[in-house]
Amino acid sequence: MYAGGVFVLCIMDAIIKWLSADYSIAQIVFFRAVIGLVPTLAMLLRPPGLLSLKTRMLGAHLLRGLVSLVGTFGFFWALAVMPLGAAYAIGFAAPIFITAMSVPILHESVGLKRWLAVLVGFAGVLIMIRPGVNGAFGGGAIALVATAANALSMVMVRLYSRTESNVAMIFYGNIVVIAATGVQMPFLWLTPGWGDGGLLTLVGLLGGVGTLMLAQAYRMATPSIVVPFEYTGMIWGVALSFFIWGDIPDLWTWIGSLVVIGSGLYMLHRAMKVTSLPSRR
């Protein structure tokens, strides 16, 4: 299930990269958010209905929406200027950011070994983006900022989920993205033909289906089982990038991605080992 969800999202990313040659990133994000809101609205038809949107943390939801906007916009931008495989390799650094952010935000305890894994993971990211080679504003830097924003959004979801429903978090987050990109549409709108219109709609549908598949996988199995399948995205990304655009990741991207993947898997192993320990109380 999880591997299938990753594949669906990889197809979505390939379509986004294809469309970015003609359409602004803002318009693509707008379609992704509007169409992606449909499954959420469908969930409101089930009990408790609109009551699931009730919240006392509207400001917090709006803040997470802005963070999500930065992550989504940044990653779509990175897809437009980078090969899919290279963007994915940097995106694999999300567990590293989540681990680092969980300490000040969630007050979680992270041991020395996991902190060392974080540092090793960051080293892998630096190997991939090579700031002195690609420049401060290269695609790698954009992907890194987007990955950090997406990681922060995930940490905020974990924080808010203590009192807020999943429907509320998805709904308000999408509304922020729709509003922020919608105000730009009078200036950036390019009316798509039937073909491109179908692709833009497909971006939203694939995003919604892929996300639901990932969520279902988490319900069916533990993170230690499903998370490693996240890295199958590298296979699909490299394959799609090669067959459509003829792109092949360079040696540094492969080396850095292996370091980041190894670091992420080790942190997952350590986290599962800690949570599986019996309580001392």
Coordinates of C-alpha atoms in Angstrom, one line a residue:
M1 CA 0.0 0.0 0.0
Y2 CA 2.7 2.5 1.0
A3 CA 4.9 1.7 -2.0
G4 CA 1.8 2.2 -4.2
G5 CA 1.1 5.5 -2.7
V6 CA 4.7 6.6 -3.3
F7 CA 4.4 5.5 -6.9
V8 CA 1.2 7.6 -7.3
L9 CA 2.9 10.7 -5.9
C10 CA 5.9 10.2 -8.1
I11 CA 3.6 10.2 -11.2
M12 CA 2.1 13.4 -9.8
D13 CA 5.5 15.0 -9.4
A14 CA 6.4 14.1 -13.0
I15 CA 3.3 15.8 -14.2
I16 CA 4.1 18.9 -12.1
K17 CA 7.6 19.0 -13.6
W18 CA 6.1 18.7 -17.1
L19 CA 3.5 21.4 -16.5
S20 CA 6.0 23.8 -15.0
A21 CA 7.4 24.5 -18.4
D22 CA 4.3 26.4 -19.3
Y23 CA 2.5 27.3 -16.1
S24 CA 3.5 29.2 -13.0
I25 CA 4.2 27.2 -9.8
A26 CA 1.5 29.2 -8.1
Q27 CA -1.1 28.1 -10.6
I28 CA -0.1 24.4 -10.2
V29 CA -0.1 24.7 -6.4
F30 CA -3.6 26.3 -6.6
F31 CA -5.0 23.4 -8.7
R32 CA -3.3 20.9 -6.3
A33 CA -4.9 22.5 -3.3
V34 CA -8.4 23.1 -4.8
I35 CA -8.8 19.6 -6.2
G36 CA -7.1 18.1 -3.2
L37 CA -9.7 19.6 -1.0
V38 CA -12.5 17.5 -2.6
P39 CA -11.7 14.3 -0.5
T40 CA -11.7 16.4 2.7
L41 CA -15.1 17.9 1.9
A42 CA -16.4 14.3 1.2
M43 CA -15.2 13.3 4.7
L44 CA -17.4 16.1 6.1
L45 CA -20.5 14.2 4.8
R46 CA -19.8 11.6 7.5
P47 CA -20.6 12.1 11.2
P48 CA -19.7 14.4 13.0
G49 CA -19.8 16.4 9.8
L50 CA -19.0 20.1 10.2
L51 CA -18.4 19.6 13.9
S52 CA -15.0 18.1 13.0
L53 CA -13.9 21.5 11.9
K54 CA -14.5 23.0 15.3
T55 CA -11.3 24.4 16.7
R56 CA -9.9 26.8 19.3
M57 CA -6.6 26.9 17.5
L58 CA -7.5 28.8 14.3
G59 CA -4.3 30.8 14.5
A60 CA -2.2 27.7 14.8
H61 CA -3.9 26.1 11.8
L62 CA -3.2 29.2 9.8
L63 CA 0.4 29.2 10.8
R64 CA 0.8 25.5 9.8
G65 CA -1.0 26.4 6.5
L66 CA 1.7 29.0 5.8
V67 CA 4.5 26.6 6.6
S68 CA 2.8 24.0 4.3
L69 CA 2.6 26.6 1.6
V70 CA 6.3 27.2 1.8
G71 CA 7.0 23.5 1.7
T72 CA 4.7 22.8 -1.2
F73 CA 5.6 25.8 -3.3
G74 CA 9.3 25.2 -2.7
F75 CA 9.2 21.5 -3.6
F76 CA 7.2 22.1 -6.7
W77 CA 9.8 24.8 -7.7
A78 CA 12.6 22.4 -7.0
L79 CA 10.9 19.8 -9.3
A80 CA 10.7 22.4 -12.0
V81 CA 14.5 23.1 -12.0
M82 CA 16.0 19.8 -10.9
P83 CA 15.8 16.2 -12.0
L84 CA 13.2 14.2 -10.0
G85 CA 15.8 11.9 -8.5
A86 CA 17.9 14.7 -7.2
A87 CA 14.9 16.5 -5.6
Y88 CA 13.8 13.3 -4.0
A89 CA 17.2 12.6 -2.6
I90 CA 17.2 15.9 -0.8
G91 CA 13.6 15.3 0.3
F92 CA 14.7 12.2 2.1
A93 CA 16.3 14.5 4.7
A94 CA 12.9 15.1 6.2
P95 CA 13.4 12.6 9.0
I96 CA 16.6 14.4 10.0
F97 CA 14.7 17.7 10.3
I98 CA 11.8 16.1 12.1
T99 CA 14.2 14.6 14.7
A100 CA 15.9 17.9 15.3
M101 CA 12.7 19.9 15.5
S102 CA 11.0 17.4 17.8
V103 CA 13.2 18.3 20.7
P104 CA 12.3 22.1 21.1
I105 CA 8.7 21.7 19.8
L106 CA 7.5 18.4 21.1
H107 CA 10.0 18.2 24.0
E108 CA 11.0 14.7 22.9
S109 CA 14.2 13.1 24.1
V110 CA 16.9 12.4 21.5
G111 CA 19.9 10.5 22.5
L112 CA 23.5 11.0 21.4
K113 CA 23.4 8.3 18.7
R114 CA 20.4 9.9 17.0
W115 CA 22.0 13.3 17.2
L116 CA 25.1 11.9 15.5
A117 CA 22.9 10.4 12.9
V118 CA 21.3 13.8 12.3
L119 CA 24.8 15.3 11.7
V120 CA 25.7 12.5 9.3
G121 CA 22.4 13.1 7.5
F122 CA 23.1 16.8 7.1
A123 CA 26.6 15.9 5.8
G124 CA 24.9 13.8 3.2
V125 CA 22.7 16.7 2.2
L126 CA 25.7 19.0 1.8
I127 CA 27.3 16.4 -0.4
M128 CA 24.3 16.5 -2.7
I129 CA 23.8 20.3 -2.9
R130 CA 27.5 21.3 -2.8
P131 CA 26.8 25.0 -1.9
G132 CA 30.1 26.2 -3.3
V133 CA 29.5 24.5 -6.6
N134 CA 25.8 25.0 -7.2
G135 CA 25.5 28.4 -5.7
A136 CA 23.5 29.7 -2.7
F137 CA 20.2 29.8 -4.7
G138 CA 20.5 26.6 -6.7
G139 CA 17.7 24.0 -7.0
G140 CA 19.3 22.0 -4.2
A141 CA 19.0 24.9 -1.7
I142 CA 15.3 25.4 -2.7
A143 CA 14.6 21.7 -2.2
L144 CA 16.4 21.8 1.2
V145 CA 14.3 24.7 2.4
A146 CA 11.1 23.0 1.2
T147 CA 12.1 19.8 3.0
A148 CA 12.7 21.7 6.2
A149 CA 9.3 23.4 5.9
N150 CA 7.5 20.1 5.2
A151 CA 9.2 18.5 8.2
L152 CA 8.1 21.4 10.4
S153 CA 4.5 21.0 9.1
M154 CA 4.7 17.3 10.1
V155 CA 5.9 18.1 13.5
M156 CA 3.1 20.7 13.9
V157 CA 0.6 18.0 12.9
R158 CA 1.9 15.8 15.6
L159 CA 1.6 18.6 18.1
Y160 CA -1.9 19.7 17.1
S161 CA -3.3 16.2 16.8
R162 CA -3.4 16.0 20.6
T163 CA -6.6 18.2 20.4
E164 CA -7.4 18.7 16.7
S165 CA -9.0 16.3 14.2
N166 CA -7.2 15.3 11.0
V167 CA -10.0 16.7 8.9
A168 CA -9.6 20.1 10.5
M169 CA -5.8 20.2 10.0
I170 CA -6.1 19.2 6.3
F171 CA -9.0 21.6 5.7
Y172 CA -7.6 24.7 7.2
G173 CA -4.1 24.0 5.7
N174 CA -5.6 23.7 2.2
I175 CA -7.7 26.9 2.7
V176 CA -4.5 28.9 3.5
V177 CA -2.8 27.5 0.4
I178 CA -5.8 28.2 -1.8
A179 CA -6.1 31.8 -0.5
A180 CA -2.4 32.5 -0.8
T181 CA -2.2 31.3 -4.4
G182 CA -5.7 32.4 -5.4
V183 CA -4.9 36.1 -4.9
Q184 CA -2.1 35.6 -7.5
M185 CA -4.3 34.1 -10.2
P186 CA -5.6 37.3 -11.7
F187 CA -1.9 38.1 -12.5
L188 CA -0.5 34.7 -13.3
W189 CA -3.5 32.8 -14.7
L190 CA -3.0 30.9 -18.0
T191 CA -6.1 29.3 -19.3
P192 CA -5.2 25.6 -20.0
G193 CA -6.5 23.6 -22.9
W194 CA -8.4 20.4 -22.4
G195 CA -5.2 18.4 -22.2
D196 CA -3.4 20.6 -19.7
G197 CA -6.6 21.1 -17.8
G198 CA -6.9 17.4 -17.4
L199 CA -3.3 17.1 -16.2
L200 CA -3.8 19.9 -13.7
T201 CA -6.9 18.2 -12.4
L202 CA -5.0 14.9 -12.3
V203 CA -2.3 16.5 -10.1
G204 CA -4.9 17.2 -7.4
L205 CA -6.5 13.8 -7.7
L206 CA -3.2 11.9 -7.6
G207 CA -2.1 13.9 -4.6
G208 CA -5.3 13.1 -2.8
V209 CA -5.3 9.4 -3.6
G210 CA -1.6 9.1 -2.9
T211 CA -1.9 10.8 0.5
L212 CA -4.9 8.5 1.4
M213 CA -2.9 5.4 0.5
L214 CA 0.0 6.5 2.7
A215 CA -2.3 7.2 5.6
Q216 CA -4.0 3.8 5.1
A217 CA -0.6 2.1 5.1
Y218 CA 0.2 3.7 8.5
R219 CA -3.1 2.3 9.9
M220 CA -2.3 -1.2 8.6
A221 CA 1.4 -1.4 9.7
T222 CA 4.0 0.2 12.0
P223 CA 6.3 3.0 10.8
S224 CA 9.3 0.6 10.9
I225 CA 7.6 -1.5 8.2
V226 CA 6.2 1.2 5.9
V227 CA 8.8 4.0 6.1
P228 CA 11.6 2.2 4.2
F229 CA 9.3 2.0 1.2
E230 CA 9.5 5.8 1.0
Y231 CA 12.9 5.3 -0.6
T232 CA 11.4 3.5 -3.5
G233 CA 10.6 7.0 -4.7
M234 CA 14.2 7.3 -5.7
I235 CA 13.8 4.4 -8.2
W236 CA 10.6 5.9 -9.7
G237 CA 12.0 9.4 -9.8
V238 CA 15.2 8.4 -11.6
A239 CA 13.3 6.2 -14.0
L240 CA 10.7 8.9 -14.9
S241 CA 13.4 11.6 -15.1
F242 CA 15.5 9.5 -17.4
F243 CA 12.7 8.3 -19.8
I244 CA 11.0 11.7 -20.1
W245 CA 13.8 14.2 -19.8
G246 CA 17.0 12.1 -20.2
D247 CA 18.3 13.1 -16.7
I248 CA 20.6 10.9 -14.7
P249 CA 21.7 11.9 -11.1
D250 CA 25.4 12.6 -10.8
L251 CA 27.8 10.6 -8.6
W252 CA 27.5 13.2 -5.8
T253 CA 23.8 12.9 -5.7
W254 CA 24.0 9.1 -5.4
I255 CA 26.6 9.2 -2.6
G256 CA 24.8 11.9 -0.7
S257 CA 21.4 10.1 -1.0
L258 CA 22.9 6.9 0.3
V259 CA 24.3 8.8 3.3
V260 CA 20.9 10.5 4.0
I261 CA 18.9 7.2 3.5
G262 CA 21.2 5.3 5.8
S263 CA 21.0 8.1 8.4
G264 CA 17.2 8.2 8.2
L265 CA 16.8 4.4 8.5
Y266 CA 19.1 4.4 11.5
M267 CA 17.1 7.1 13.3
L268 CA 13.9 5.2 12.6
H269 CA 15.5 2.1 14.1
R270 CA 16.6 4.0 17.2
A271 CA 13.2 5.6 17.6
M272 CA 11.4 2.3 17.3
K273 CA 13.8 0.7 19.7
V274 CA 13.3 3.4 22.3
T275 CA 9.5 3.4 22.0
S276 CA 9.4 -0.4 22.3
L277 CA 11.2 -0.4 25.6
P278 CA 9.0 -1.3 28.6
S279 CA 8.0 1.5 30.9
R280 CA 10.1 2.0 34.1
R281 CA 7.0 3.2 36.0

